Amino acid sequence: MIYLSRLGYLLGLEGVALLRGFREGGSDREFVQARIAEVRALLDDPALAEADGVTAEPGAIGPGEVYRSWAAHYDAGGNQTIDAEQPVVRRILDGLPTGVALDAACGTGRHTAYLAELGHRVIGVDGSPEMLAQARKRLPHAPLFEADLHRLPLPGSAVDTVVCALALVHVPDLGPVLAEFARVLRPGGHLVISDPHPVSAYLQARTPRTGPDGRPALIADHYRPLSEYLAAALPLGFEVRHCEEPRRPPLPLAPGAPRPDALPPHGSREILYWCPEAANAALADTPVTVVWHFQLAR
């Protein structure tokens, strides 16, 4: 069980801000004293002192349950992970030859539609029927299949490009899924992967949800060091063409803007405005995602 505390998270941000300042040279005496004073203020804040923490069971909610509730508003904007990831992925796709492209874990079809605009013959696969329903609205004539990444409904050497965006974090073992990508790719084909960065896993506030038993629970996720992608991909014949780690922009702040009066829910980004200077010092310019471009050896 994991005990989630908004006060604990804010104190953690203050600590990260100090450590980054010590290491990167951004902490003068005034900054350090401000952080110490803010820590004392947070500890004395009655709103935080009276706020009950949440004890949640890790891994008790599968991605299907979460995407069921996300599907209708997934494309509404304001998702910092997508905002960081999408331009990098599209820049890579812009440089690839057109052919048959598989969007594995296509979700609402945001990359599928872009591949189609580039001239690819597209195929989409996703495990969430709710997300696929949104993709079908966007691409009513594209072949879109409900399937697991471990068992793609395609013959071997069927596609020229595979895209898998922000989905492998839900897979406990990369090896079998990357082997399936290698199976359906033609020799010389391209694999473009994006995934949440492991650094972001440590720095973002966790969001508890209601589990199957009605108690607070956390989604099953698997943040991994970058070396694990290489360890899974290279033995399959994949060669690295590019790797990029898009960064988090600073928290937008209006001059003199007060923090929210009401304590935001657990996991809400609004909690950052309770200590915005520390949040920017801790989070700004840290990796949000990792984007890989592999090519299958000929």
CSV table of C-alpha atoms in Angstrom, one decimal:
chain,number,residue,atom,x,y,z
A,1,MET,CA,0.0,0.0,0.0
A,2,ILE,CA,1.1,3.6,-0.8
A,3,TYR,CA,0.2,6.5,1.4
A,4,LEU,CA,-0.3,9.6,-0.8
A,5,SER,CA,0.1,13.0,1.0
A,6,ARG,CA,-0.2,16.4,-0.7
A,7,LEU,CA,2.0,17.9,2.0
A,8,GLY,CA,4.5,15.1,1.5
A,9,TYR,CA,4.6,15.8,-2.2
A,10,LEU,CA,5.1,19.5,-1.8
A,11,LEU,CA,7.9,18.9,0.7
A,12,GLY,CA,9.4,16.6,-1.8
A,13,LEU,CA,9.4,19.3,-4.5
A,14,GLU,CA,11.1,21.7,-2.1
A,15,GLY,CA,13.8,19.1,-1.5
A,16,VAL,CA,14.3,18.4,-5.3
A,17,ALA,CA,14.5,22.1,-5.9
A,18,LEU,CA,17.3,22.5,-3.4
A,19,LEU,CA,19.2,19.5,-4.7
A,20,ARG,CA,18.9,20.7,-8.3
A,21,GLY,CA,20.0,24.1,-7.2
A,22,PHE,CA,23.1,22.7,-5.4
A,23,ARG,CA,24.0,20.6,-8.4
A,24,GLU,CA,23.2,22.9,-11.2
A,25,GLY,CA,24.3,26.2,-9.6
A,26,GLY,CA,20.8,27.8,-9.4
A,27,SER,CA,20.7,28.3,-5.6
A,28,ASP,CA,22.0,31.4,-4.1
A,29,ARG,CA,21.6,32.2,-0.4
A,30,GLU,CA,18.2,33.9,-1.0
A,31,PHE,CA,16.9,30.9,-2.9
A,32,VAL,CA,17.9,28.4,-0.2
A,33,GLN,CA,16.5,30.5,2.6
A,34,ALA,CA,13.2,31.0,0.7
A,35,ARG,CA,12.9,27.2,0.3
A,36,ILE,CA,13.6,26.6,4.0
A,37,ALA,CA,11.0,29.3,5.0
A,38,GLU,CA,8.5,27.8,2.6
A,39,VAL,CA,9.0,24.3,4.1
A,40,ARG,CA,8.2,25.8,7.5
A,41,ALA,CA,5.1,27.5,6.1
A,42,LEU,CA,3.9,24.4,4.5
A,43,LEU,CA,4.3,22.4,7.7
A,44,ASP,CA,2.4,25.1,9.6
A,45,ASP,CA,-0.4,25.5,6.9
A,46,PRO,CA,-3.7,24.4,8.6
A,47,ALA,CA,-5.2,23.4,5.2
A,48,LEU,CA,-2.4,20.9,4.7
A,49,ALA,CA,-2.3,19.8,8.3
A,50,GLU,CA,-6.0,19.0,8.3
A,51,ALA,CA,-6.0,17.3,4.9
A,52,ASP,CA,-6.3,13.5,5.1
A,53,GLY,CA,-3.9,11.5,3.1
A,54,VAL,CA,-5.0,8.6,0.9
A,55,THR,CA,-3.8,5.0,1.2
A,56,ALA,CA,-4.0,3.4,-2.3
A,57,GLU,CA,-3.2,0.0,-3.5
A,58,PRO,CA,-0.5,0.1,-6.3
A,59,GLY,CA,-1.3,-1.7,-9.6
A,60,ALA,CA,-4.9,-2.5,-8.7
A,61,ILE,CA,-6.3,-0.7,-11.8
A,62,GLY,CA,-5.5,-1.8,-15.3
A,63,PRO,CA,-5.1,0.6,-18.2
A,64,GLY,CA,-8.3,-0.5,-19.8
A,65,GLU,CA,-10.3,0.9,-16.9
A,66,VAL,CA,-8.5,4.2,-17.0
A,67,TYR,CA,-8.8,4.7,-20.7
A,68,ARG,CA,-12.5,3.9,-20.5
A,69,SER,CA,-13.0,7.1,-18.6
A,70,TRP,CA,-10.3,9.1,-20.5
A,71,ALA,CA,-11.5,8.3,-24.0
A,72,ALA,CA,-14.2,11.0,-24.4
A,73,HIS,CA,-11.9,13.8,-23.4
A,74,TYR,CA,-8.4,12.4,-24.2
A,75,ASP,CA,-8.0,14.8,-27.2
A,76,ALA,CA,-9.3,17.9,-25.3
A,77,GLY,CA,-5.7,19.3,-25.0
A,78,GLY,CA,-3.7,20.3,-22.0
A,79,ASN,CA,-1.9,17.0,-21.6
A,80,GLN,CA,1.7,18.0,-21.0
A,81,THR,CA,3.0,14.6,-21.9
A,82,ILE,CA,1.4,14.6,-25.3
A,83,ASP,CA,2.4,18.3,-25.9
A,84,ALA,CA,6.0,17.3,-25.3
A,85,GLU,CA,5.9,14.0,-27.2
A,86,GLN,CA,3.9,14.7,-30.3
A,87,PRO,CA,6.1,17.2,-32.1
A,88,VAL,CA,9.1,15.0,-31.8
A,89,VAL,CA,7.3,11.9,-33.1
A,90,ARG,CA,5.9,13.8,-36.0
A,91,ARG,CA,9.3,15.2,-36.9
A,92,ILE,CA,10.6,11.7,-37.1
A,93,LEU,CA,7.6,10.5,-39.2
A,94,ASP,CA,8.1,13.4,-41.6
A,95,GLY,CA,11.4,11.9,-42.6
A,96,LEU,CA,10.3,8.3,-43.2
A,97,PRO,CA,9.3,6.9,-46.6
A,98,THR,CA,5.6,6.3,-47.1
A,99,GLY,CA,4.2,2.8,-47.1
A,100,VAL,CA,2.1,0.6,-44.8
A,101,ALA,CA,2.1,2.0,-41.3
A,102,LEU,CA,0.8,0.3,-38.1
A,103,ASP,CA,-0.1,2.5,-35.2
A,104,ALA,CA,0.2,0.0,-32.3
A,105,ALA,CA,-1.9,1.2,-29.3
A,106,CYS,CA,-3.4,3.9,-31.6
A,107,GLY,CA,-5.7,5.2,-28.9
A,108,THR,CA,-7.9,7.9,-30.4
A,109,GLY,CA,-5.9,7.8,-33.7
A,110,ARG,CA,-3.9,11.0,-33.3
A,111,HIS,CA,-0.8,9.5,-34.9
A,112,THR,CA,-2.8,7.3,-37.2
A,113,ALA,CA,-4.4,10.3,-38.8
A,114,TYR,CA,-1.1,12.0,-39.2
A,115,LEU,CA,0.4,9.0,-40.9
A,116,ALA,CA,-2.5,8.9,-43.3
A,117,GLU,CA,-2.0,12.6,-44.0
A,118,LEU,CA,1.6,11.8,-44.9
A,119,GLY,CA,0.4,9.3,-47.5
A,120,HIS,CA,0.8,6.0,-45.5
A,121,ARG,CA,-1.7,3.2,-45.8
A,122,VAL,CA,-2.6,3.0,-42.1
A,123,ILE,CA,-3.7,0.2,-39.7
A,124,GLY,CA,-4.6,0.9,-36.1
A,125,VAL,CA,-4.6,-1.5,-33.2
A,126,ASP,CA,-5.7,-0.8,-29.6
A,127,GLY,CA,-6.8,-2.8,-26.6
A,128,SER,CA,-9.5,-0.2,-25.5
A,129,PRO,CA,-12.8,-0.3,-27.3
A,130,GLU,CA,-13.7,3.1,-26.0
A,131,MET,CA,-10.5,4.7,-27.4
A,132,LEU,CA,-11.0,2.8,-30.7
A,133,ALA,CA,-14.5,4.3,-31.0
A,134,GLN,CA,-13.0,7.7,-30.9
A,135,ALA,CA,-10.4,6.7,-33.5
A,136,ARG,CA,-13.2,5.5,-35.8
A,137,LYS,CA,-14.8,8.9,-35.7
A,138,ARG,CA,-11.6,10.4,-36.9
A,139,LEU,CA,-10.7,7.7,-39.4
A,140,PRO,CA,-14.0,6.1,-40.4
A,141,HIS,CA,-12.6,4.1,-43.3
A,142,ALA,CA,-9.3,2.9,-41.8
A,143,PRO,CA,-8.8,-0.7,-40.7
A,144,LEU,CA,-8.8,-0.4,-36.9
A,145,PHE,CA,-8.7,-3.6,-34.7
A,146,GLU,CA,-9.2,-4.3,-31.0
A,147,ALA,CA,-6.1,-6.4,-30.1
A,148,ASP,CA,-3.3,-6.9,-27.7
A,149,LEU,CA,0.2,-5.7,-28.5
A,150,HIS,CA,1.5,-9.2,-27.8
A,151,ARG,CA,-0.7,-10.7,-30.6
A,152,LEU,CA,-1.0,-8.3,-33.5
A,153,PRO,CA,-3.6,-9.3,-36.1
A,154,LEU,CA,-1.1,-9.1,-39.0
A,155,PRO,CA,1.1,-11.5,-40.9
A,156,GLY,CA,4.9,-11.3,-40.7
A,157,SER,CA,6.7,-8.6,-42.7
A,158,ALA,CA,3.5,-6.8,-43.4
A,159,VAL,CA,4.3,-3.2,-42.6
A,160,ASP,CA,7.0,-0.6,-43.3
A,161,THR,CA,6.6,1.5,-40.1
A,162,VAL,CA,5.3,0.8,-36.6
A,163,VAL,CA,4.5,3.6,-34.2
A,164,CYS,CA,3.8,2.9,-30.5
A,165,ALA,CA,3.1,6.0,-28.5
A,166,LEU,CA,2.9,6.3,-24.7
A,167,ALA,CA,1.7,2.7,-24.3
A,168,LEU,CA,4.7,0.5,-23.3
A,169,VAL,CA,4.6,2.0,-19.8
A,170,HIS,CA,1.6,-0.4,-19.4
A,171,VAL,CA,3.6,-3.5,-20.5
A,172,PRO,CA,5.5,-5.4,-17.8
A,173,ASP,CA,8.0,-6.9,-20.2
A,174,LEU,CA,9.3,-5.1,-23.3
A,175,GLY,CA,10.8,-8.1,-25.0
A,176,PRO,CA,7.7,-9.9,-26.3
A,177,VAL,CA,6.1,-6.8,-27.6
A,178,LEU,CA,9.2,-5.6,-29.4
A,179,ALA,CA,9.6,-9.1,-30.8
A,180,GLU,CA,6.0,-8.8,-32.2
A,181,PHE,CA,6.9,-5.4,-33.7
A,182,ALA,CA,10.0,-7.0,-35.3
A,183,ARG,CA,7.8,-9.8,-36.7
A,184,VAL,CA,5.4,-7.6,-38.5
A,185,LEU,CA,8.0,-5.2,-39.8
A,186,ARG,CA,9.7,-5.7,-43.1
A,187,PRO,CA,13.5,-5.7,-43.1
A,188,GLY,CA,14.7,-2.1,-43.1
A,189,GLY,CA,11.4,-1.0,-41.5
A,190,HIS,CA,11.1,1.7,-38.9
A,191,LEU,CA,9.9,1.6,-35.3
A,192,VAL,CA,9.0,4.8,-33.5
A,193,ILE,CA,8.4,4.5,-29.8
A,194,SER,CA,7.4,7.1,-27.3
A,195,ASP,CA,7.0,6.5,-23.6
A,196,PRO,CA,6.7,8.5,-20.3
A,197,HIS,CA,10.2,9.2,-19.0
A,198,PRO,CA,11.3,7.5,-15.8
A,199,VAL,CA,12.3,10.8,-14.3
A,200,SER,CA,8.7,12.1,-14.7
A,201,ALA,CA,7.6,9.0,-12.7
A,202,TYR,CA,9.4,10.3,-9.6
A,203,LEU,CA,8.5,14.0,-9.9
A,204,GLN,CA,4.8,13.9,-10.8
A,205,ALA,CA,2.0,13.6,-8.3
A,206,ARG,CA,0.2,10.3,-8.4
A,207,THR,CA,-3.5,10.2,-8.9
A,208,PRO,CA,-5.5,7.7,-6.9
A,209,ARG,CA,-8.6,6.2,-8.5
A,210,THR,CA,-11.4,4.0,-7.4
A,211,GLY,CA,-10.4,0.4,-7.6
A,212,PRO,CA,-12.6,-2.6,-8.3
A,213,ASP,CA,-13.3,-3.1,-4.6
A,214,GLY,CA,-14.3,0.6,-4.3
A,215,ARG,CA,-11.1,1.6,-2.4
A,216,PRO,CA,-8.4,4.0,-3.7
A,217,ALA,CA,-6.0,2.4,-6.1
A,218,LEU,CA,-3.2,3.3,-8.5
A,219,ILE,CA,-2.8,2.3,-12.2
A,220,ALA,CA,-0.4,-0.5,-13.0
A,221,ASP,CA,2.6,1.1,-14.7
A,222,HIS,CA,6.1,0.2,-15.5
A,223,TYR,CA,8.6,3.1,-15.8
A,224,ARG,CA,12.0,1.8,-16.8
A,225,PRO,CA,15.5,3.0,-17.3
A,226,LEU,CA,16.4,3.9,-20.9
A,227,SER,CA,18.9,1.0,-21.0
A,228,GLU,CA,15.9,-1.5,-20.9
A,229,TYR,CA,14.7,-0.3,-24.3
A,230,LEU,CA,18.1,-1.0,-25.8
A,231,ALA,CA,18.4,-4.4,-24.0
A,232,ALA,CA,15.1,-5.5,-25.5
A,233,ALA,CA,15.5,-3.9,-29.0
A,234,LEU,CA,19.1,-4.6,-30.0
A,235,PRO,CA,19.0,-8.4,-29.9
A,236,LEU,CA,16.0,-8.4,-32.2
A,237,GLY,CA,18.0,-6.6,-34.9
A,238,PHE,CA,16.8,-3.1,-34.2
A,239,GLU,CA,19.4,-0.3,-34.8
A,240,VAL,CA,19.1,3.1,-33.1
A,241,ARG,CA,18.6,6.0,-35.5
A,242,HIS,CA,17.6,8.6,-32.9
A,243,CYS,CA,16.7,9.1,-29.3
A,244,GLU,CA,15.3,12.3,-27.8
A,245,GLU,CA,14.0,13.3,-24.3
A,246,PRO,CA,11.6,16.2,-24.6
A,247,ARG,CA,11.7,18.5,-21.6
A,248,ARG,CA,9.0,20.0,-19.4
A,249,PRO,CA,8.4,23.7,-19.9
A,250,PRO,CA,8.3,26.1,-16.8
A,251,LEU,CA,5.1,26.3,-14.9
A,252,PRO,CA,3.2,29.3,-16.4
A,253,LEU,CA,2.8,32.0,-13.8
A,254,ALA,CA,1.0,35.3,-13.9
A,255,PRO,CA,3.0,38.0,-12.0
A,256,GLY,CA,1.8,38.0,-8.4
A,257,ALA,CA,-0.8,35.3,-9.0
A,258,PRO,CA,-2.1,33.9,-5.7
A,259,ARG,CA,-2.2,30.2,-5.1
A,260,PRO,CA,-5.6,28.5,-5.2
A,261,ASP,CA,-7.6,28.9,-2.0
A,262,ALA,CA,-9.0,25.4,-2.0
A,263,LEU,CA,-6.7,22.4,-1.7
A,264,PRO,CA,-6.7,20.6,-5.0
A,265,PRO,CA,-7.4,16.8,-5.3
A,266,HIS,CA,-4.6,14.3,-5.0
A,267,GLY,CA,-2.7,14.2,-8.3
A,268,SER,CA,-4.0,17.5,-9.6
A,269,ARG,CA,-1.4,19.7,-11.3
A,270,GLU,CA,-2.9,22.7,-9.4
A,271,ILE,CA,-1.0,21.6,-6.3
A,272,LEU,CA,2.1,23.0,-7.9
A,273,TYR,CA,0.8,26.5,-7.5
A,274,TRP,CA,1.1,26.1,-3.7
A,275,CYS,CA,4.9,26.4,-4.1
A,276,PRO,CA,5.4,27.6,-7.7
A,277,GLU,CA,9.0,28.8,-7.4
A,278,ALA,CA,10.0,25.4,-5.9
A,279,ALA,CA,7.9,23.6,-8.5
A,280,ASN,CA,9.7,25.4,-11.4
A,281,ALA,CA,13.1,24.8,-9.8
A,282,ALA,CA,12.3,21.1,-9.3
A,283,LEU,CA,10.4,20.3,-12.5
A,284,ALA,CA,11.3,22.8,-15.3
A,285,ASP,CA,13.5,21.3,-18.1
A,286,THR,CA,13.3,17.7,-16.7
A,287,PRO,CA,12.5,15.0,-19.2
A,288,VAL,CA,8.8,14.2,-19.7
A,289,THR,CA,9.0,11.5,-22.3
A,290,VAL,CA,11.6,9.5,-24.3
A,291,VAL,CA,11.2,9.0,-28.0
A,292,TRP,CA,13.1,6.3,-29.8
A,293,HIS,CA,13.6,5.8,-33.6
A,294,PHE,CA,14.8,2.2,-34.4
A,295,GLN,CA,15.3,0.6,-37.8
A,296,LEU,CA,15.1,-3.1,-38.3
A,297,ALA,CA,18.3,-4.4,-39.9
A,298,ARG,CA,18.1,-5.5,-43.5
